[in-house]
CSV table of C-alpha atoms in Angstrom, one decimal:
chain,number,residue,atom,x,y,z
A,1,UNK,CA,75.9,87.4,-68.3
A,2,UNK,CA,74.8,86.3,-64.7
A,3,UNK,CA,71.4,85.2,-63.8
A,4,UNK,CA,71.9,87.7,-60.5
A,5,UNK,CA,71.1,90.5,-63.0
A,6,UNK,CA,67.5,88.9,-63.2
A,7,UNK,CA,65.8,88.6,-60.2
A,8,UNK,CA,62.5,89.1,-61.2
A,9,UNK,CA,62.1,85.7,-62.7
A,10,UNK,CA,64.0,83.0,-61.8
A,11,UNK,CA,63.8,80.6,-64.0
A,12,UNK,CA,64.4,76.5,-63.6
A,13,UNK,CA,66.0,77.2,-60.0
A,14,UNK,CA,65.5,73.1,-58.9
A,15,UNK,CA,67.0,72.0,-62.1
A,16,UNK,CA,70.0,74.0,-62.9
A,17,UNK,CA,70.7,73.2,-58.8
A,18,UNK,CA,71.1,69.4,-59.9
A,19,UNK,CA,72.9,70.4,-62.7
A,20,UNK,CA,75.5,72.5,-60.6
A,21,UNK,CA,75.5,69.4,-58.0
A,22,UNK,CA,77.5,66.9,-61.2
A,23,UNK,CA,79.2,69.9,-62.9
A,24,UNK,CA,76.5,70.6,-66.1
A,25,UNK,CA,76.1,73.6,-65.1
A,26,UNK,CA,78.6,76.8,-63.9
A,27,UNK,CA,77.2,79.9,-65.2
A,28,UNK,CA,80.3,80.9,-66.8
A,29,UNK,CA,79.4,80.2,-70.3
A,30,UNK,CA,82.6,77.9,-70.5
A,31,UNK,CA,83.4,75.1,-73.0
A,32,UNK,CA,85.4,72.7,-71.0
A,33,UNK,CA,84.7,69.7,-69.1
A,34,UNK,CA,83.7,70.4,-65.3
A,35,UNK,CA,86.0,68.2,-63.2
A,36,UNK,CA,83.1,66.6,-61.3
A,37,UNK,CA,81.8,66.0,-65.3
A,38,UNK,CA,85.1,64.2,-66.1
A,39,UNK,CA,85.1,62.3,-62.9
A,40,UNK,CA,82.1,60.7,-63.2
A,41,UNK,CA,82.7,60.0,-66.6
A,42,UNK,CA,85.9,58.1,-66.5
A,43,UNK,CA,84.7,56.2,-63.2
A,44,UNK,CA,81.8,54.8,-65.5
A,45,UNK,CA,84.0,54.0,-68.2
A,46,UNK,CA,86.5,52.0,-66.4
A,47,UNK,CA,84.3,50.9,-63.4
A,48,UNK,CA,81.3,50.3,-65.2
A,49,UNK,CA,81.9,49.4,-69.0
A,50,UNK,CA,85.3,48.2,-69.1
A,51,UNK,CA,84.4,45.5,-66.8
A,52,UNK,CA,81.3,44.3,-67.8
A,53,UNK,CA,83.3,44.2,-71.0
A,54,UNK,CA,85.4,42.3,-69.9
A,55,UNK,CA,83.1,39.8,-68.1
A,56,UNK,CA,81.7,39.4,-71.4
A,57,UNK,CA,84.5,38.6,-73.3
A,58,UNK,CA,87.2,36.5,-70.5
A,59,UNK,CA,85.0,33.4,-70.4
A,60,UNK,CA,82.9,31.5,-72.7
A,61,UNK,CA,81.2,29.1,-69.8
A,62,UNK,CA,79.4,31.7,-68.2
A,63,UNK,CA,75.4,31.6,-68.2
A,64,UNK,CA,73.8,33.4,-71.3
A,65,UNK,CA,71.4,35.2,-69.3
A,66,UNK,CA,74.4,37.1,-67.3
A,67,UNK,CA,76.1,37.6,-70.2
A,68,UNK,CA,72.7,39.1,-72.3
A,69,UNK,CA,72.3,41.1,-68.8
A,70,UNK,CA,75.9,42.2,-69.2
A,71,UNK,CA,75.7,43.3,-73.2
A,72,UNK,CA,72.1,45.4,-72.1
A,73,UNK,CA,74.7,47.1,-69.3
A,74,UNK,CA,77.0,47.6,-71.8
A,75,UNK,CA,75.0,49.5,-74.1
A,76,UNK,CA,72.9,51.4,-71.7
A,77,UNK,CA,75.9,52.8,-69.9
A,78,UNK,CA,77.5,53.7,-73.4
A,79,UNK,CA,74.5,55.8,-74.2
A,80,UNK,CA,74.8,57.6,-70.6
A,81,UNK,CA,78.0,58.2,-71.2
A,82,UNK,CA,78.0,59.9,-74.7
A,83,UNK,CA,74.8,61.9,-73.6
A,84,UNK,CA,76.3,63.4,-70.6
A,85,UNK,CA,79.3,63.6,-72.7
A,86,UNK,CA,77.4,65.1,-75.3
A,87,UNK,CA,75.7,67.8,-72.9
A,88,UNK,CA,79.2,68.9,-71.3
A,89,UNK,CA,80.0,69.6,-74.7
A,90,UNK,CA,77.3,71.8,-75.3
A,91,UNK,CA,77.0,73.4,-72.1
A,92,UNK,CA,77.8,76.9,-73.1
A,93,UNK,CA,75.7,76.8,-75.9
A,94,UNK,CA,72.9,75.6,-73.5
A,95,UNK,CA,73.6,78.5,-71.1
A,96,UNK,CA,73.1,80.8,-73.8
A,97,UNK,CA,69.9,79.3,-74.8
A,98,UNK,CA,68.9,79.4,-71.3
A,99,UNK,CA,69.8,83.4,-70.3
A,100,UNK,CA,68.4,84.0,-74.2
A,101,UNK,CA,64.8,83.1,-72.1
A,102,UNK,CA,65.2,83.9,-68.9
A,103,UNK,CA,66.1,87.6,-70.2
A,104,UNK,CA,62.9,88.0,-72.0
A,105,UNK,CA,60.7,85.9,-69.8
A,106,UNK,CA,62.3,88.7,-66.9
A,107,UNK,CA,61.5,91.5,-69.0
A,108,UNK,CA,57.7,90.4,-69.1
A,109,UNK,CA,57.8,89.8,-65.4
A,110,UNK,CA,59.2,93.3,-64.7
A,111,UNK,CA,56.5,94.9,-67.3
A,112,UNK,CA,53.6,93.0,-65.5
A,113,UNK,CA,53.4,91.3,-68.7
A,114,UNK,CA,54.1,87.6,-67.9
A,115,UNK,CA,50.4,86.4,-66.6
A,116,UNK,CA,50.4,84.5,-62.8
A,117,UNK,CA,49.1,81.7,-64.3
A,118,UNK,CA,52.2,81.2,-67.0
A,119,UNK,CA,54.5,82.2,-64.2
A,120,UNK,CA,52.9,79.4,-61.3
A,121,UNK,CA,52.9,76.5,-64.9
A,122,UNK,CA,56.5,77.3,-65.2
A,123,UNK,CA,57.9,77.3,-61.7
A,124,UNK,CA,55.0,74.0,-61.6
A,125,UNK,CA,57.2,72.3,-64.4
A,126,UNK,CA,60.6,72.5,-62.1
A,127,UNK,CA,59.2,71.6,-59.2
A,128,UNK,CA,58.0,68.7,-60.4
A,129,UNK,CA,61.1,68.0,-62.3
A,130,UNK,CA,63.4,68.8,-59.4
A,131,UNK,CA,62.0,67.8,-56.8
A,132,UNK,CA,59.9,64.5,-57.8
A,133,UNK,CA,61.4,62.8,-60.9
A,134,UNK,CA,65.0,63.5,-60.0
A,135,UNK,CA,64.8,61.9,-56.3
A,136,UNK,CA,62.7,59.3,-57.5
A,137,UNK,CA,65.0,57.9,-59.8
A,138,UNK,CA,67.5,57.7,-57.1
A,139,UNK,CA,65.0,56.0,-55.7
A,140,UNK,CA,64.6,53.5,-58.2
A,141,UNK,CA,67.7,53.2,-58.9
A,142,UNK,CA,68.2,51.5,-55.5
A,143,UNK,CA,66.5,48.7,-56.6
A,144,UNK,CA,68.4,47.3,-59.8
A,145,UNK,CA,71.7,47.8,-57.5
A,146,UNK,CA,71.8,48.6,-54.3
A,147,UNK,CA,69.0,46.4,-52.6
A,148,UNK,CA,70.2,42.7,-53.7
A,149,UNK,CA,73.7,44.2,-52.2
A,150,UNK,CA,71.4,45.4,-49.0
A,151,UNK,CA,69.9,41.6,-48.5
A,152,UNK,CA,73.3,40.1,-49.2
A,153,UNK,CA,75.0,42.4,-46.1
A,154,UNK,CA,72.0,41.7,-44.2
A,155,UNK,CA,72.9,37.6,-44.5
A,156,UNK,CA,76.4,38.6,-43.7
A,157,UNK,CA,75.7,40.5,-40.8
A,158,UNK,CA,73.0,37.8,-39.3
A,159,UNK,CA,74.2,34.6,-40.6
A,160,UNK,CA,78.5,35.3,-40.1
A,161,UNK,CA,79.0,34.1,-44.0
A,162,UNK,CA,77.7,34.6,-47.4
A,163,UNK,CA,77.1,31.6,-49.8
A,164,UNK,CA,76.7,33.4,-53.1
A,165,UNK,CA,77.6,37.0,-53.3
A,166,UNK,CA,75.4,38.9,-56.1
A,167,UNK,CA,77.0,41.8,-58.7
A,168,UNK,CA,77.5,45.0,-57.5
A,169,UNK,CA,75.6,46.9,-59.0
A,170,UNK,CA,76.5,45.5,-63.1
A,171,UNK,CA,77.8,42.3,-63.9
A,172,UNK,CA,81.7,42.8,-63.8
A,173,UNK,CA,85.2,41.3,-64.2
A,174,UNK,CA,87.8,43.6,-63.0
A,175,UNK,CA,91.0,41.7,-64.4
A,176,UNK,CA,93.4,42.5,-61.3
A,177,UNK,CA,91.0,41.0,-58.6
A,178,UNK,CA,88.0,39.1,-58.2
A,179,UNK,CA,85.5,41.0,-56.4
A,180,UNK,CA,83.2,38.0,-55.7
A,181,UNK,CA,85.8,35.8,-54.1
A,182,UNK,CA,85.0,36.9,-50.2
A,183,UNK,CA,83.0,39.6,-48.7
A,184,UNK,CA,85.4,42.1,-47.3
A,185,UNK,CA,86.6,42.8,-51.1
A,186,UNK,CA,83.3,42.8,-52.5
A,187,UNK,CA,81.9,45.4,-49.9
A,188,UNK,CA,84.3,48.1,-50.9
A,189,UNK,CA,83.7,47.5,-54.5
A,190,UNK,CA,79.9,47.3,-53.8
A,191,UNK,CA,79.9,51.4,-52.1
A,192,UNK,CA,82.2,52.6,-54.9
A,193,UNK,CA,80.3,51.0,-57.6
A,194,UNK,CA,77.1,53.0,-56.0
A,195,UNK,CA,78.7,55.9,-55.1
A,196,UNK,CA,79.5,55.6,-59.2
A,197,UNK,CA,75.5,54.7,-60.0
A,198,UNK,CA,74.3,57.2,-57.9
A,199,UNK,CA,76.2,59.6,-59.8
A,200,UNK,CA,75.5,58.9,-63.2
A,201,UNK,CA,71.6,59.0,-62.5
A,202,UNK,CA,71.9,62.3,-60.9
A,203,UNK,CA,73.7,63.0,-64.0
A,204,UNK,CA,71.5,62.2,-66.7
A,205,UNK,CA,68.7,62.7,-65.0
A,206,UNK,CA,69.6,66.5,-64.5
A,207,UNK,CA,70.7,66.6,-68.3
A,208,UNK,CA,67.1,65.4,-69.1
A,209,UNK,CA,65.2,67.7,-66.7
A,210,UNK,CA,67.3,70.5,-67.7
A,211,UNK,CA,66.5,69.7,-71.5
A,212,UNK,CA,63.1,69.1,-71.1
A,213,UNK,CA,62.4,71.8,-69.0
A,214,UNK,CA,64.2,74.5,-71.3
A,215,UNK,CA,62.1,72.8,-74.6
A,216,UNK,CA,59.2,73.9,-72.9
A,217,UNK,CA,60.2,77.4,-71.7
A,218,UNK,CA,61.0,78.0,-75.0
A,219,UNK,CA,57.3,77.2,-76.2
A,220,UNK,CA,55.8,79.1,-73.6
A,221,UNK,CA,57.9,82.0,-75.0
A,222,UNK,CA,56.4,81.2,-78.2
A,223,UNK,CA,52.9,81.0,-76.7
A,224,UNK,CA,53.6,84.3,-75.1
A,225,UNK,CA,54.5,86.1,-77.9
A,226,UNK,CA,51.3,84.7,-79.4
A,227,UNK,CA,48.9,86.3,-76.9
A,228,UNK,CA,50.3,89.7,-77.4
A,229,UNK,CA,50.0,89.5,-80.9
A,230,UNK,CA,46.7,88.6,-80.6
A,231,UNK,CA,46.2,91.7,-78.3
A,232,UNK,CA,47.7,93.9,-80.7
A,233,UNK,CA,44.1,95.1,-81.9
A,234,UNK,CA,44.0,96.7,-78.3
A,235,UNK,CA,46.4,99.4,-79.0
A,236,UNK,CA,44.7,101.8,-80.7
A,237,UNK,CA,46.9,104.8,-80.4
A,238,UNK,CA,49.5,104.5,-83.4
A,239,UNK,CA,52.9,105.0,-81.1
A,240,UNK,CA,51.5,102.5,-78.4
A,241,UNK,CA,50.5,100.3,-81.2
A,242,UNK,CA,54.4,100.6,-82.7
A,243,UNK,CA,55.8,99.9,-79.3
A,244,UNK,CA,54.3,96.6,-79.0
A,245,UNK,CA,54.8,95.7,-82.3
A,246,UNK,CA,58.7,96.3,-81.6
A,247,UNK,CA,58.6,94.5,-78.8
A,248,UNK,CA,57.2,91.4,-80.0
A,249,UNK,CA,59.3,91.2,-83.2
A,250,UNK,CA,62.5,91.3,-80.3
A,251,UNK,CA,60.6,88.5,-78.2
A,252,UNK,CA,59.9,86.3,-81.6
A,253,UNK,CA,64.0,86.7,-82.7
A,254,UNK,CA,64.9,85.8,-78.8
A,255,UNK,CA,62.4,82.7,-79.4
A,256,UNK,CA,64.2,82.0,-83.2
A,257,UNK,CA,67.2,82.6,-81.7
A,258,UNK,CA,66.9,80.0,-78.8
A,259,UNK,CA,65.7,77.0,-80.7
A,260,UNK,CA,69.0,77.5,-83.1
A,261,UNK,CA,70.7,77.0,-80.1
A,262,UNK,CA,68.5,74.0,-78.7
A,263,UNK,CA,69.1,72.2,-82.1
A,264,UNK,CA,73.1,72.9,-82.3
A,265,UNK,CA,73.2,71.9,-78.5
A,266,UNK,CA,71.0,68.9,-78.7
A,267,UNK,CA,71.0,67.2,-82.0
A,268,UNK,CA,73.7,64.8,-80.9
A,269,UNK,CA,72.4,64.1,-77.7
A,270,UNK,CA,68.9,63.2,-79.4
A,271,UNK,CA,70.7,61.1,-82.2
A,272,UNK,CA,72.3,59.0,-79.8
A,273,UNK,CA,69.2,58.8,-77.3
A,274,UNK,CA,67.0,57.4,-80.3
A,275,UNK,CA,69.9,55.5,-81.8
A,276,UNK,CA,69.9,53.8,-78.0
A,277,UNK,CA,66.2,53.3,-78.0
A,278,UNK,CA,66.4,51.6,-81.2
A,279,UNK,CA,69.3,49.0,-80.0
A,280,UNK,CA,67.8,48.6,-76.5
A,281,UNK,CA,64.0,47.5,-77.8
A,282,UNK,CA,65.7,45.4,-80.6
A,283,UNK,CA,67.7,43.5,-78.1
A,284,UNK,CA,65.2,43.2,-75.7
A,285,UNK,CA,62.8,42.1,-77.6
A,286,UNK,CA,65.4,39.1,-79.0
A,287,UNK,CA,66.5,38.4,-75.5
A,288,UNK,CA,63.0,37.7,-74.5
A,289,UNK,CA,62.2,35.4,-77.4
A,290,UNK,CA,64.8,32.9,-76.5
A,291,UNK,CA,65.2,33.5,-72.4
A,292,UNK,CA,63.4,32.4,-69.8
A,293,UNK,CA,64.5,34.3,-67.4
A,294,UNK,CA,61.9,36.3,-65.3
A,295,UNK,CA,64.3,38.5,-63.3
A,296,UNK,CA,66.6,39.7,-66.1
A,297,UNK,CA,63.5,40.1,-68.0
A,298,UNK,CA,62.1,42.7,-65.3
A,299,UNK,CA,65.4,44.4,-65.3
A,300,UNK,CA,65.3,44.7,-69.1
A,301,UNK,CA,62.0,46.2,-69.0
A,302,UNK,CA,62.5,48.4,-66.4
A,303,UNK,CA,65.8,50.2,-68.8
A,304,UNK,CA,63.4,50.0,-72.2
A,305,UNK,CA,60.7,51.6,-70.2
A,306,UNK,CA,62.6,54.4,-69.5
A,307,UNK,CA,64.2,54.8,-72.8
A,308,UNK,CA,60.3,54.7,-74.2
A,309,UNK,CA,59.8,56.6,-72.2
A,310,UNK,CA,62.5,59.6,-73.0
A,311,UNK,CA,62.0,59.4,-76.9
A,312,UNK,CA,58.4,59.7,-75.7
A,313,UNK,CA,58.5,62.9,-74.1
A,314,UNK,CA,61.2,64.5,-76.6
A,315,UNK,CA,58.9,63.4,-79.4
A,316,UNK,CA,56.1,65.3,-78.0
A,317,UNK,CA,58.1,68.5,-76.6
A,318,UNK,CA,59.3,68.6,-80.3
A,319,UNK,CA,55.9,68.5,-81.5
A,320,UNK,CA,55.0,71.2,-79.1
A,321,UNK,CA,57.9,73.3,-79.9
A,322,UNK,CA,56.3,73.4,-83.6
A,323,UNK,CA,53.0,74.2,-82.9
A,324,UNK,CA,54.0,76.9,-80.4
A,325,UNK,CA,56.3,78.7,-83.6
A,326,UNK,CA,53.7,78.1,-86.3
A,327,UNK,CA,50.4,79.7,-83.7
A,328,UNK,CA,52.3,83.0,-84.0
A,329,UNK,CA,51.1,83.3,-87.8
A,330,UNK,CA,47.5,82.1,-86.9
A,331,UNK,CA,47.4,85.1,-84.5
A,332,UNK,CA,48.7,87.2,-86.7
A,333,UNK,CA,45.8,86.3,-89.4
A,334,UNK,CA,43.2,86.6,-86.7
A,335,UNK,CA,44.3,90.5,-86.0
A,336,UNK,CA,43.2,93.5,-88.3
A,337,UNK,CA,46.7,93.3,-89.2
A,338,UNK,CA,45.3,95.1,-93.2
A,339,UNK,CA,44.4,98.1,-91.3
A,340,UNK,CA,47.6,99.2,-90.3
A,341,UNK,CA,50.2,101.2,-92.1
A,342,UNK,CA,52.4,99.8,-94.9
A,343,UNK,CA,56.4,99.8,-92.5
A,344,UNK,CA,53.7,97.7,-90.0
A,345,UNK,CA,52.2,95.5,-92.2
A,346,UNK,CA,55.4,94.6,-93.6
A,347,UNK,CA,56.7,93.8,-90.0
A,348,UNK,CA,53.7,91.5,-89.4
A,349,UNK,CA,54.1,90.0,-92.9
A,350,UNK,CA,57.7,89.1,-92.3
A,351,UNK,CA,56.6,87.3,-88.8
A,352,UNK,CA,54.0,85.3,-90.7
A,353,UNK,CA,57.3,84.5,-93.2
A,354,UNK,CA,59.3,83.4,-90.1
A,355,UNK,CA,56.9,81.3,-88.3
A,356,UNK,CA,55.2,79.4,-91.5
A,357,UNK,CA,58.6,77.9,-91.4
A,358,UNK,CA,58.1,75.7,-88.6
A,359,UNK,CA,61.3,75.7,-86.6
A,360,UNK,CA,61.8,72.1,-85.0
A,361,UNK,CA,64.7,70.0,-83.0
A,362,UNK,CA,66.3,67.0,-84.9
A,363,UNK,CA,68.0,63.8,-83.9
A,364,UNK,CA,71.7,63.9,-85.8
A,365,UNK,CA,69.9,66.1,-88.4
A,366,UNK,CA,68.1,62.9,-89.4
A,367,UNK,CA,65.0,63.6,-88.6
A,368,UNK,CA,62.3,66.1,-87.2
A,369,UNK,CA,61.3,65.4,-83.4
A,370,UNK,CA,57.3,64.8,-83.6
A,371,UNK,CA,55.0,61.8,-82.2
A,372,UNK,CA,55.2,60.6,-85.6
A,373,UNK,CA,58.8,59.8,-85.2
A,374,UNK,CA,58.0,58.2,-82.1
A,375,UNK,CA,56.1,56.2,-84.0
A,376,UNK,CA,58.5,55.5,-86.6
A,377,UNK,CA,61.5,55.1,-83.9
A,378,UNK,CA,59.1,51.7,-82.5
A,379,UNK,CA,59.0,50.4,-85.7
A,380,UNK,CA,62.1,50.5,-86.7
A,381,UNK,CA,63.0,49.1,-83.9
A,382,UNK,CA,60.7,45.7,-84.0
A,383,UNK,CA,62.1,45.7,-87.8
A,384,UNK,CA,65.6,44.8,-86.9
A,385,UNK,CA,64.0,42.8,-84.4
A,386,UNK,CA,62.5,40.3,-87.2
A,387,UNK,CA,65.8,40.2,-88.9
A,388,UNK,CA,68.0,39.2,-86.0
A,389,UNK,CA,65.3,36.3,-84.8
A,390,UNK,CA,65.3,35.2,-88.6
A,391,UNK,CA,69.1,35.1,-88.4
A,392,UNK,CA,68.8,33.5,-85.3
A,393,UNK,CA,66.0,30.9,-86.2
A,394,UNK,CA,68.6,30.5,-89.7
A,395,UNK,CA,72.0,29.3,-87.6
């Protein structure tokens, strides 16, 4: 199915662009690994985490704040890597979720169903996705790597020689050479190890833009199909009346349909995003109780914000996701749904059965994605937190 065949809606055109741009997205509705995909992800397995590895594990007299800043490296990349791994995976299934509601969110624009103001929210939610929290994480970015790198060719360029040249990019030991020894081999590995940053926050940055963004479309659909229940009362002509009817029990299965795909394409991808949280904000937290450290405290931060930040925003598309499902029976109560004949009442009864059971997105099956698990994520976290500073405080 190509999206050319809908042109009167086209849906989440920023995002999937990003996605196209590192190989999460072809259109073809294919299972296997983009080549850009697998590029990036073996160049941040073996430039990235084998080498911070091993800078972790070749020498026991380095500093302990470069080597706590190199085990926070560690597992942040590890994360990045099994979530983009994890959306490669699941591409096709995503695709399929993705043409289920752009097909019926196309047939509402063709109708003159689908409002101006749902259309300009949707189309809002992209743009701002696309084209602000995308380039301004490349932005960012720029700071934890490429800027001391910046200021260090800067002193090389002005000054003829370079006293102490900084990481590039992570903290690194790359076995066959050192890369800190003189400038002219730590410039090359500086640009590659960039070029290799850069492309891992386009990557995961268009896997969450793309996920959050299609979360949403899919309660909007839900929303949707909500209004015209509640309009059903309108219809007062029996074969009008049946039409619509029709049509929304087809919308409410494309909406059903969808979030089975959303939770077999993203329950892995969620259990290892809160699984991360947890670790990150349990060894923050410890670093900071027995470091000093300003700087690799404010790089710290800056990774558990964001990670806060992500289970934050799934927790509460989750919890919008449900409420979206679960409004369809509240409209359905709210219409004089007992005036109607028995084949039509049944129809309504059975999409009051459907949406009492509130549909919702897990994390590795585990658990439901609400702002109660949010909640529940935090704590967790500052629980393990007490046991490794008593275990600490013990040896």
């Amino acid at each position: 199915m190509s999206s050319i065949n809908l042109p009167s809606f086209p849906m989440m055109v920023g995002t999937v662009r990003w996605c196209k741009l590192i190989g999460l997205w072809d259109g073809t509705g294919s299972a296997r690994y983009h080549p850009r995909t697998l590029t990036l992800l073996l160049a941040l397995i073996f430039w990235y985490i084998l080498p911070t590895c091993m800078f972790v594990l070749r020498r026991q007299d380095r500093p302990l704040t470069l080597v706590m800043k190199a085990v926070h490296e560690v597992m942040a990349m590890t994360a990045f890597v099994l979530r983009i791994s994890a959306h490669a995976l699941s591409r096709s299934t995503l695709e399929k979720c993705f043409y289920e509601v752009q097909g019926a969110l196309d047939e509402f624009a063709r109708n003159g169903q689908l409002s101006e103001d749902m259309r300009k929210h949707l189309e809002r939610a992209d743009v701002v996705l696309a084209r602000y929290y995308i380039p301004g994480n490349l932005f960012g970015i720029f700071l934890y790597g490429g800027l001391p790198g910046v200021l260090a060719i800067g002193r090389f360029v002005f000054t003829g020689y370079a006293e102490e040249l900084p990481a590039t990019v992570l903290e690194a030991d790359y076995v066959l050479f050192d890369h800190q020894s003189n400038f002219w081999i730590w410039l090359p590995t500086l640009i590659v190890s960039v070029a290799v940053q850069y492309g891992m926050i386009i990557g995961i940055t268009a896997n969450e833009t793309f996920c959050w963004n299609l979360i949403h479309h899919v309660s909007c659909l839900f929303k949707i199909v909500s209004a015209r229940v509640a309009r059903l009362d309108e219809f007062e002509e029996e074969e009008a009346y049946q039409q619509e009817l029709e049509a929304i029990l087809e919308t409410h299965l494309v909406c059903y349909r969808s979030v089975c795909y959303l939770e077999k394409a993203l329950y892995l991808q969620m259990a290892v995003l809160y699984s991360a949280c947890v670790a990150v904000t349990c060894f923050v937290l410890f670093v900071v109780s027995i470091v000093d450290d300003l700087f690799l405290l404010a790089m710290m931060a800056f990774v558990l914000n964001y990670h806060v930040f992500l289970i934050f925003s799934f927790s509460v598309l989750g919890n919008e996701l449900m409420d979206a499902s679960t409004s369809v029976a509240e409209a359905i109560y709210n219409i004089k749904w007992y005036n109607r004949s028995i084949s039509e009442q049944r129809c309504l009864q059975f999409m009051i059965y459907r949406s009492q059971n509130a549909i919702f997105i897990t994390a590795g099956k585990f658990f439901k994605l609400t702002r109660a698990t949010f909640m529940v994520a935090m704590k967790t976290a500052f629980s393990y937190f007490t046991i490794m500073q008593q275990l600490y405080a013990e040896e």
